[in-house]
mmCIF file of C-alpha atoms and ligand atoms in Angstrom:
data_model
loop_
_atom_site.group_PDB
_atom_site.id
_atom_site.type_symbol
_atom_site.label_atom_id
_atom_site.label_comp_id
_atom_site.label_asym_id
_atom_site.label_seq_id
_atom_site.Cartn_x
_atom_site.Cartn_y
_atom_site.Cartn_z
ATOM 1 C CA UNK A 1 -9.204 -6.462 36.716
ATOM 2 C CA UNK A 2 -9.903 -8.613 39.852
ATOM 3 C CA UNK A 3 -10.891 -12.154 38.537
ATOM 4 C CA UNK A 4 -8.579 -14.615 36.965
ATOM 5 C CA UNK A 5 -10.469 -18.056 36.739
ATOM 6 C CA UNK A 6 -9.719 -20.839 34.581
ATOM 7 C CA UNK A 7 -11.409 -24.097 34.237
ATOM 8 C CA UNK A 8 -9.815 -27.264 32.451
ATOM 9 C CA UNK A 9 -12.431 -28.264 29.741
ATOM 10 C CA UNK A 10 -10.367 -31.570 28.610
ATOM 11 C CA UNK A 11 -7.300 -32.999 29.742
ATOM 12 C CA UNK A 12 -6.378 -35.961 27.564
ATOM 13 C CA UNK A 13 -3.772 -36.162 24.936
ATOM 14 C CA UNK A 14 -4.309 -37.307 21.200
ATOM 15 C CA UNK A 15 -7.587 -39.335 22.275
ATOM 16 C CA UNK A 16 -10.550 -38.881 24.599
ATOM 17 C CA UNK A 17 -11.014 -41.373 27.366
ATOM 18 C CA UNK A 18 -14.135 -41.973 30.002
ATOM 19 C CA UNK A 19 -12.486 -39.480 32.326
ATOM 20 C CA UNK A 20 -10.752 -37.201 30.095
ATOM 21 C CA UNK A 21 -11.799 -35.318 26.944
ATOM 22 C CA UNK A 22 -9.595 -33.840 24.633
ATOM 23 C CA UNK A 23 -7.149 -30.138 25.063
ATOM 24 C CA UNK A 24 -9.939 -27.197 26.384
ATOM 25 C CA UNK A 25 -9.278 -24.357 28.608
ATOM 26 C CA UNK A 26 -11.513 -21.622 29.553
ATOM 27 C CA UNK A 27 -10.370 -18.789 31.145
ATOM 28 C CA UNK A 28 -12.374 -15.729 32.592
ATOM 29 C CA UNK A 29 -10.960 -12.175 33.012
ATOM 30 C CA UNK A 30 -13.468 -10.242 34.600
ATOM 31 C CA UNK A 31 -15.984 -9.552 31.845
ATOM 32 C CA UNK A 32 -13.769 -11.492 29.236
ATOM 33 C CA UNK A 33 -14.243 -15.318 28.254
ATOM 34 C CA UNK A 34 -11.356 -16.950 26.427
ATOM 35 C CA UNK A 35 -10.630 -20.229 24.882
ATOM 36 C CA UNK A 36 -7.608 -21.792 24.447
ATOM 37 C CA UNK A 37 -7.844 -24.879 22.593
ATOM 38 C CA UNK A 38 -11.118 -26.441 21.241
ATOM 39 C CA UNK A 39 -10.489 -30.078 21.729
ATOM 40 C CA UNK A 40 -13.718 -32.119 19.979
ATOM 41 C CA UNK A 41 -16.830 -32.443 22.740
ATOM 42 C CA UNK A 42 -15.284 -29.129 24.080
ATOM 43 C CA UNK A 43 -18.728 -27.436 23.826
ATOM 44 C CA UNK A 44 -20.227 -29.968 25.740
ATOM 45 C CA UNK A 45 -17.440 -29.575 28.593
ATOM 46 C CA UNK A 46 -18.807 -25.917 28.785
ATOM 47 C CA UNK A 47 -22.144 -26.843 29.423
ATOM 48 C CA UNK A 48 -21.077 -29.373 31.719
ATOM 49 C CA UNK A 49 -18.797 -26.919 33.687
ATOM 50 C CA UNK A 50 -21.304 -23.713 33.541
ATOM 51 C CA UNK A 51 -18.364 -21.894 31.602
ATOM 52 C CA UNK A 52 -20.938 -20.174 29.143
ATOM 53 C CA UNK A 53 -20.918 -19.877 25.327
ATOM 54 C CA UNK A 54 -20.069 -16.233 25.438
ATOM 55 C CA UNK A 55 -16.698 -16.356 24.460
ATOM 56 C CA UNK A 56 -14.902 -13.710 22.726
ATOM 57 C CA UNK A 57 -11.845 -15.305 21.408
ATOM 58 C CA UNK A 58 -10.016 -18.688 20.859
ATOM 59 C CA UNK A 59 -6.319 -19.486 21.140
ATOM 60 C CA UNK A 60 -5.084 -22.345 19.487
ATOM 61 C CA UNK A 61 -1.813 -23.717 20.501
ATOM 62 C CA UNK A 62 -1.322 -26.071 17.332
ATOM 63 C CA UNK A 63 -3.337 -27.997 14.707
ATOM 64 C CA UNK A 64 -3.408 -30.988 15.859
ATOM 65 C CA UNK A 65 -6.617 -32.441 15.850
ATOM 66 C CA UNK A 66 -6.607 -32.984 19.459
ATOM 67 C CA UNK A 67 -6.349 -29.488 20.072
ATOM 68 C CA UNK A 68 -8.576 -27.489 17.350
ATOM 69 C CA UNK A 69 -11.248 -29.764 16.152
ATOM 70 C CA UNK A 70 -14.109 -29.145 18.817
ATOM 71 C CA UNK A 71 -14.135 -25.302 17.131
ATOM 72 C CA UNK A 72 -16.326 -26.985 13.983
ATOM 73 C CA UNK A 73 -19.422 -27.621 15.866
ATOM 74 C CA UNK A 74 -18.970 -25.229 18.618
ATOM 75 C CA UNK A 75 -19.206 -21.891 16.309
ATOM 76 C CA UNK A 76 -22.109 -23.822 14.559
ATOM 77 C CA UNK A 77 -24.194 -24.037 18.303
ATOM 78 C CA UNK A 78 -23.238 -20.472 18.328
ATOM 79 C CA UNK A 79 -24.702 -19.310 14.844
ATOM 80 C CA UNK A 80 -28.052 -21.150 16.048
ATOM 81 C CA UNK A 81 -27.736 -19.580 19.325
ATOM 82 C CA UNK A 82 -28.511 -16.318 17.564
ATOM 83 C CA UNK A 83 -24.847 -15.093 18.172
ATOM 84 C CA UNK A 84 -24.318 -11.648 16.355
ATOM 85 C CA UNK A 85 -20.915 -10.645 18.490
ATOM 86 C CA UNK A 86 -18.088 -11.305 16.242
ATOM 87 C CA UNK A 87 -15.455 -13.636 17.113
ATOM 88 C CA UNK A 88 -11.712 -13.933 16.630
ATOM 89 C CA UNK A 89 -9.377 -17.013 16.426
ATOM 90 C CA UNK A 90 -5.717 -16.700 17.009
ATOM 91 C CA UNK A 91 -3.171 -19.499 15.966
ATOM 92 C CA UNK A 92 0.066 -20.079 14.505
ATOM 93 C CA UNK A 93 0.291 -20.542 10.658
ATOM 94 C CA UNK A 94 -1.322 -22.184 8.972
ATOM 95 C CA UNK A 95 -4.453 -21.009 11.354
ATOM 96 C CA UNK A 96 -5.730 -19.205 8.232
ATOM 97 C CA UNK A 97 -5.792 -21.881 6.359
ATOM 98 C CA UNK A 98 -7.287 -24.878 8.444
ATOM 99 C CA UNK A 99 -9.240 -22.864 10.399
ATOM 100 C CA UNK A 100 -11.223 -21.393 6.910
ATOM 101 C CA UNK A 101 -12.015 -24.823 6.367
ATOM 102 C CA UNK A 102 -12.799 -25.940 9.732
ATOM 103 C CA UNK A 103 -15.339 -22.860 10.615
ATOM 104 C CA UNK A 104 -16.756 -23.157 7.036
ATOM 105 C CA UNK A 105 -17.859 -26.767 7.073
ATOM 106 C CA UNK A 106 -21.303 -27.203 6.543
ATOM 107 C CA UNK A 107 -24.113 -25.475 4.290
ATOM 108 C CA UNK A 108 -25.423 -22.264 6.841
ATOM 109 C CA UNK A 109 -24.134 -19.029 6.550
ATOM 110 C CA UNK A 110 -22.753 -17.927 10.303
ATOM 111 C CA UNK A 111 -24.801 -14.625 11.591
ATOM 112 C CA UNK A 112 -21.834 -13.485 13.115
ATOM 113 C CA UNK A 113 -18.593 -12.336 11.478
ATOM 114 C CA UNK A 114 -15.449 -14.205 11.882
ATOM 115 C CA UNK A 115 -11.959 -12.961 12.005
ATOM 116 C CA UNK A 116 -8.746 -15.642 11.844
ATOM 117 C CA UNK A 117 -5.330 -14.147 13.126
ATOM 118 C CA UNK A 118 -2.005 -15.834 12.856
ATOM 119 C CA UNK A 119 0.074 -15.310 15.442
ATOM 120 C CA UNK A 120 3.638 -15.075 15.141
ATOM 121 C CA UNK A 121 6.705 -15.281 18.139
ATOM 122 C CA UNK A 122 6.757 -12.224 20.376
ATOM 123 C CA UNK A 123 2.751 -11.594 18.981
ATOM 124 C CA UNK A 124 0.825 -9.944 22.110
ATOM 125 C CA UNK A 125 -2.852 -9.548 21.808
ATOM 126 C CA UNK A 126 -4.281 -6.614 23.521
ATOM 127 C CA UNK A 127 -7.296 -7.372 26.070
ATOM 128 C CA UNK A 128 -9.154 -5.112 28.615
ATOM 129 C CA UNK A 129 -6.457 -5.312 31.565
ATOM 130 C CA UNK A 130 -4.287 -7.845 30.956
ATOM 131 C CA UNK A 131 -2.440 -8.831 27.144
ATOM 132 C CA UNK A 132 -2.062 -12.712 25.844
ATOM 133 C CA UNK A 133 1.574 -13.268 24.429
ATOM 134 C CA UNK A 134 2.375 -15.708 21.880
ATOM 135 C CA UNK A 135 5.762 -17.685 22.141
ATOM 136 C CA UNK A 136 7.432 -20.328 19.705
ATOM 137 C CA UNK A 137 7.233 -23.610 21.168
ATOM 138 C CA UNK A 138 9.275 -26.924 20.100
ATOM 139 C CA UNK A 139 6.763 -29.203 18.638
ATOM 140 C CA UNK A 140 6.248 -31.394 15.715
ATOM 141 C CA UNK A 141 4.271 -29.099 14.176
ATOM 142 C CA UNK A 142 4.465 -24.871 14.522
ATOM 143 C CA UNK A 143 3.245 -24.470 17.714
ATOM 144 C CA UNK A 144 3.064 -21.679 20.442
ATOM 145 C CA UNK A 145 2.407 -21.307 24.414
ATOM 146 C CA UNK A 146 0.388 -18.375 25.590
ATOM 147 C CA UNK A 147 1.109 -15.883 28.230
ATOM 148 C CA UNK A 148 -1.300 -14.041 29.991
ATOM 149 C CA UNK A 149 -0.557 -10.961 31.564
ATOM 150 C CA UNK A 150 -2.431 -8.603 33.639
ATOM 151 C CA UNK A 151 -1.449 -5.095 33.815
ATOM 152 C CA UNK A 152 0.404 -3.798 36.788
ATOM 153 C CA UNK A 153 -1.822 -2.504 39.205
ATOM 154 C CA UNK A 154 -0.770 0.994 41.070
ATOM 155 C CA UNK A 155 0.418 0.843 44.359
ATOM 156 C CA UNK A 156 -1.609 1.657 47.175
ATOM 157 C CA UNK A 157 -2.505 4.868 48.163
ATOM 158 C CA UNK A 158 -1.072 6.378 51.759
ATOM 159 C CA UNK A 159 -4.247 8.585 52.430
ATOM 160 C CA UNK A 160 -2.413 10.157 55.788
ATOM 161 C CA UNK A 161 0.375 11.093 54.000
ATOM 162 C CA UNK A 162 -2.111 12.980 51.045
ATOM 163 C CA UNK A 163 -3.367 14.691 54.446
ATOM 164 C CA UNK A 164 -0.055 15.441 55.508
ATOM 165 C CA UNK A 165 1.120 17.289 52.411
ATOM 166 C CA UNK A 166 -2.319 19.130 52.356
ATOM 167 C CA UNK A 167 -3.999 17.438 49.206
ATOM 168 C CA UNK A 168 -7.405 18.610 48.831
ATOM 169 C CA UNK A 169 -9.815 15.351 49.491
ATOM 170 C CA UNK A 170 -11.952 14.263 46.572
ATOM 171 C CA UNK A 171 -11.218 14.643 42.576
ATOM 172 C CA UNK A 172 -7.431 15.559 44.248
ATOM 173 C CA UNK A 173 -7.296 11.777 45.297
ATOM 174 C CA UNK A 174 -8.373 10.247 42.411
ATOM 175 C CA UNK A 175 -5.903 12.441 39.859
ATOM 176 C CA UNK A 176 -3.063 11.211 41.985
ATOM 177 C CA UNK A 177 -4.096 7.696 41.949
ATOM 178 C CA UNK A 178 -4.665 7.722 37.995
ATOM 179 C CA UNK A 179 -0.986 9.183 37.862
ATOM 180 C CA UNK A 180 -1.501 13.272 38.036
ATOM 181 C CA UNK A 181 0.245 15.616 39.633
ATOM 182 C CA UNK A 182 -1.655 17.461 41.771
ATOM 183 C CA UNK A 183 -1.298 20.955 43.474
ATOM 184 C CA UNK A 184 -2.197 20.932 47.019
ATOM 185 C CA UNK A 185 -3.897 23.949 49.422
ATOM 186 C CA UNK A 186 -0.116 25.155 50.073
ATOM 187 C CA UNK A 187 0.355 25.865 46.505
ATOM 188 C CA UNK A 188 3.146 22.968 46.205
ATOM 189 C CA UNK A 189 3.266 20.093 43.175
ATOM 190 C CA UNK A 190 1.904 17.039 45.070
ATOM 191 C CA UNK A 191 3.276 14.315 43.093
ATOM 192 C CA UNK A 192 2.050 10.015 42.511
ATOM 193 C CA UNK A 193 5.213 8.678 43.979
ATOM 194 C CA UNK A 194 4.934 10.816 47.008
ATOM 195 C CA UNK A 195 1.511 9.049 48.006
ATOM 196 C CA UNK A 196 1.635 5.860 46.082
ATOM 197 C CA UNK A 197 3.708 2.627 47.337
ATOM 198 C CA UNK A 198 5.394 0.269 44.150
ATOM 199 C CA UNK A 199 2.907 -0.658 41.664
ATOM 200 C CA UNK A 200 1.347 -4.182 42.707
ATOM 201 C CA UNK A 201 2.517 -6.680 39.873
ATOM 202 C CA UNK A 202 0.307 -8.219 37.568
ATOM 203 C CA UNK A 203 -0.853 -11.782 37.572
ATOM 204 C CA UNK A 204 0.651 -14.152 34.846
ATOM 205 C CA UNK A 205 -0.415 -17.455 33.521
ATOM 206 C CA UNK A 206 1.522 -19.306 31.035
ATOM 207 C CA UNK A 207 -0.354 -22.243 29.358
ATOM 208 C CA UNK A 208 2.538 -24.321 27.217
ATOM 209 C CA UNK A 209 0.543 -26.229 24.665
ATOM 210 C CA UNK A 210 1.847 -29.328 23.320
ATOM 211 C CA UNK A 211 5.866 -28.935 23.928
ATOM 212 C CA UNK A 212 9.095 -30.467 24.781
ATOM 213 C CA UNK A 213 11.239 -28.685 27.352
ATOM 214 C CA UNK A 214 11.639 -25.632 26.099
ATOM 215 C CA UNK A 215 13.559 -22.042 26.810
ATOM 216 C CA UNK A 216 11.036 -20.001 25.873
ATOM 217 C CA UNK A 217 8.542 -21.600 28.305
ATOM 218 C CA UNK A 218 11.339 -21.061 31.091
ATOM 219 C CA UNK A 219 11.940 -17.589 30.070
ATOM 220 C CA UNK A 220 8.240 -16.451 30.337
ATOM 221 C CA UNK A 221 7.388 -18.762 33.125
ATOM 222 C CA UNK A 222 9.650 -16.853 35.603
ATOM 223 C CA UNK A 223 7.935 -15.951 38.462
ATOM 224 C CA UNK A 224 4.771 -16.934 37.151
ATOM 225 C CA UNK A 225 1.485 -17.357 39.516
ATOM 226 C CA UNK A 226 0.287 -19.963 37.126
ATOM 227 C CA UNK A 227 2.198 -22.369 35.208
ATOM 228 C CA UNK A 228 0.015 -24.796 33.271
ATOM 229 C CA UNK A 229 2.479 -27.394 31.552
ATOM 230 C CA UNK A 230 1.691 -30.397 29.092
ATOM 231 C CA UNK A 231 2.995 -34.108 30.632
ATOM 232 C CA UNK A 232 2.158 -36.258 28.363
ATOM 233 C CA UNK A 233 4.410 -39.222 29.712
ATOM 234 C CA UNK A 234 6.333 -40.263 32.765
ATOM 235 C CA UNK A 235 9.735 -41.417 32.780
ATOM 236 C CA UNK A 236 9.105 -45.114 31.324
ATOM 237 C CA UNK A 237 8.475 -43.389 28.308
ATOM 238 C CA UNK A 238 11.687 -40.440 27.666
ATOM 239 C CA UNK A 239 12.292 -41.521 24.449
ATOM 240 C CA UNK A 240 8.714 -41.874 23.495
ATOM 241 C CA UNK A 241 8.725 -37.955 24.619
ATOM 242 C CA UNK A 242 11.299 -36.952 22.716
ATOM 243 C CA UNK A 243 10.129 -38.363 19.751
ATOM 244 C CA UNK A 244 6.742 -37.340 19.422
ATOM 245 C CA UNK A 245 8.171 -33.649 20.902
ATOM 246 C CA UNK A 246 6.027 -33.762 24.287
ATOM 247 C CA UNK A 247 7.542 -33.888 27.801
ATOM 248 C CA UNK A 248 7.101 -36.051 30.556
ATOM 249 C CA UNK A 249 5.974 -35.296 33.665
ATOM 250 C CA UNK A 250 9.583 -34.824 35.264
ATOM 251 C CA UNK A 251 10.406 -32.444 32.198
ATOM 252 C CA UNK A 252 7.426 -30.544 33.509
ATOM 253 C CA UNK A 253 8.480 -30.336 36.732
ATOM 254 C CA UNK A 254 11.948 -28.831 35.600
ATOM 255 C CA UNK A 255 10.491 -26.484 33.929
ATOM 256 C CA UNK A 256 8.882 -24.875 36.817
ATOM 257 C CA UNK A 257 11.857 -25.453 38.987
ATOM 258 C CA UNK A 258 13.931 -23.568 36.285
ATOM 259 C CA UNK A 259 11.501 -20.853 35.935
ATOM 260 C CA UNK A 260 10.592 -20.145 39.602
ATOM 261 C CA UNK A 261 6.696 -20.669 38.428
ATOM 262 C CA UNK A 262 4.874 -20.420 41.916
ATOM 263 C CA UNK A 263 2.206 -22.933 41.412
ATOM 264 C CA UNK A 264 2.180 -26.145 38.366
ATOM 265 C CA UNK A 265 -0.481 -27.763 36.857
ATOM 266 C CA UNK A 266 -0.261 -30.835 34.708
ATOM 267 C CA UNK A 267 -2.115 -31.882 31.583
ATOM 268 C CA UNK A 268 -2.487 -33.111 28.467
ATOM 269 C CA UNK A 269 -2.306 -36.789 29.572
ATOM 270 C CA UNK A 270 -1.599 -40.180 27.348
ATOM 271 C CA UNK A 271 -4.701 -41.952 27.544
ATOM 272 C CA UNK A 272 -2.740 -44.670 30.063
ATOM 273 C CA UNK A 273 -2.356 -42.505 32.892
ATOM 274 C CA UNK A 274 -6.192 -42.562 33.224
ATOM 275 C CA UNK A 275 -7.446 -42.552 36.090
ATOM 276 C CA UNK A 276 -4.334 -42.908 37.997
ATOM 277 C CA UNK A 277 -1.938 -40.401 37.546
ATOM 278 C CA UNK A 278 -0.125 -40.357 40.536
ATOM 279 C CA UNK A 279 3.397 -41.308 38.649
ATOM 280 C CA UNK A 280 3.172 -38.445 36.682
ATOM 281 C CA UNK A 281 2.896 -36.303 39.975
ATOM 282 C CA UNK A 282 5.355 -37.859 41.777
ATOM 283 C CA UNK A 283 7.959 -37.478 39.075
ATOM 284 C CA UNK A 284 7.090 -34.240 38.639
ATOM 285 C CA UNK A 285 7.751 -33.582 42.590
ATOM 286 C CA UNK A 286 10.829 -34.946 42.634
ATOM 287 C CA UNK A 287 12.140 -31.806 40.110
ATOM 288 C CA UNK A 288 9.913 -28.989 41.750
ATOM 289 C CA UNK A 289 9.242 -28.437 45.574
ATOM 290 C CA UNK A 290 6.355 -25.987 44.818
ATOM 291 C CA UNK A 291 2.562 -26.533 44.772
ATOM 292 C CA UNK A 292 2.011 -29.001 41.926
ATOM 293 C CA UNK A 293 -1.544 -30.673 40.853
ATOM 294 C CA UNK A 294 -2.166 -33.254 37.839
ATOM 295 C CA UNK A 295 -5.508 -31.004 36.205
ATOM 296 C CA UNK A 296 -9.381 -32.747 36.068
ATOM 297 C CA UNK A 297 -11.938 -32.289 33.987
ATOM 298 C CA UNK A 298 -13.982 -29.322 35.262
ATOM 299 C CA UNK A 299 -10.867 -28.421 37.601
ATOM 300 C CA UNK A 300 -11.390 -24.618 38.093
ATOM 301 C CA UNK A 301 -8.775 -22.147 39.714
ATOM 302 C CA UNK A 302 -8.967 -19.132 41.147
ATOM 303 C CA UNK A 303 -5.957 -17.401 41.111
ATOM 304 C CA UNK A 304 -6.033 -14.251 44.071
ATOM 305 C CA UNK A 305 -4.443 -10.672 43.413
ATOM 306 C CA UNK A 306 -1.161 -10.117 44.266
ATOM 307 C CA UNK A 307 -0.319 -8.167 46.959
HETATM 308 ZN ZN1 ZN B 1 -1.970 -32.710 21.811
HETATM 309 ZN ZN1 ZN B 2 0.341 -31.807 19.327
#
């Protein structure tokens, strides 16, 4: 897999504003389009942002209506857009239940069949390259982040030192690098680790939903190259946080601090930190020295291979 992009659809908490609409992100893997979230006016955000209606599955973090209720009209653009690919949503409990209701609104029978999984703690979907892992979250409601992770990717391969131990070029090459042993022109057992260096990790992206604080989030966000957290208040409002189960912007920043996340992004903001949210990134510096960005509407990143 070589491309990891993701593109912030909405960015608002609870309500849209003029700048803001509500919880979207799309994410490309290679060939693969995911959505987590499907804030209302999401499908609009996709148009606006070239993302494409070609998705092949939805993660929802919650059922709040912030976060889910964009999926009613979007699945009915697809159905008129001919659609025959199925499609599968993913949430926590009750996703079965709300989501039947949601997708089923309305009087036309969808062309396209449509599968709703609930996802439990510790869930991991299976994707082309890379898995998405569902973790418990501490929310009002049952809630979960998402963690995406792409496969490990072999180490490279020393070509002079396949010379040196007489590996026939060609197929002999290409056996090694898939993880064969190999016999080479001297008759001796030529095996990976003798050509390949340490595999090359895997990229991982951990989008926290709607959360406070939470061990989990630390726990899967170590070392990650993304971490995408929700800061939906700044300090003025702690107890506001705490209450409502969100964190503030500082929370945020701890988080990544905590976890060693390489890179932060902020989102899901209250309505009154539009369009200045420079207090929420300033808190959030003052907890975590690393790269850290409040997220836009149509923000997209690009996140590079590791070496
Ligand atoms: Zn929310
Ligand atoms: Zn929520």
């Amino acid at each position: 897999m070589s491309l990891f992009r993701l593109t912030f659809l909405g960015t608002s908490a609870a309500q849209p504003t003029i700048h803001r609409n509500l919880s979207g992100i799309a994410v490309k893997a290679d060939t693969d389009l995911l959505l987590f979230d499907c804030g209302e006016g999401s499908q609009r955000q996709m148009i606006r942002f070239g993302t494409g209606f070609s998705v092949d599955a939805v993660f929802f973090t919650h059922f709040h209506a912030d976060h889910y209720l964009g999926i009613i009209g979007f699945i009915r653009t697809l159905g008129m857009g001919g659609r025959t690919a199925p499609l599968v949503l993913h949430g926590p409990p009750p996703a079965k239940r709300l989501l039947r209701q949601a997708v089923h609104l309305g009087v036309d029978a969808l062309p396209f069949q449509l599968d709703i999984v609930e996802l439990q703690h510790g869930a991991a979907v299976r994707r082309q390259g890379y898995t998405v892992g569902a973790i418990r979250v501490d929310h009002r409601v049952s809630a979960l982040a998402y963690v995406l992770q792409e496969d490990d990717r072999p180490g490279r391969f020393n070509v002079e030192r396949a010379r040196a131990l007489f590996v026939r070029e060609g197929p002999d090459f290409g056996r090694l690098q898939r993880g064969e042993s190999v016999t080479a022109t001297t008759g001796q057992i030529v095996r990976p680790s003798d050509v390949l260096a340490a595999p090359r990790r895997g990229r991982r992206i951990v989008i926290s939903g709607d959360t406070r604080p939470c061990p989990t989030v630390i726990a899967a966000a170590r070392d990650a190259d993304l971490l995408i957290h929700e800061s939906t208040f700044s300090d003025e409002e702690q107890a506001r946080a705490e209450e409502t189960r969100h964190s503030t912007a500082r929370e945020a920043g701890r988080v990544a601090r905590e976890a060693g996340a390489r890179r932060l992004i902020l989102t899901h903001l209250s309505s009154r930190y539009d369009p200045d949210p420079s207090k929420l990134l300033e808190q959030a510096k003052e907890e975590y020295s690393g790269p850290v960005e409040v997220a836009h509407d149509g923000m997209t990143v690009e996140l590079p291979l590791r070496e």
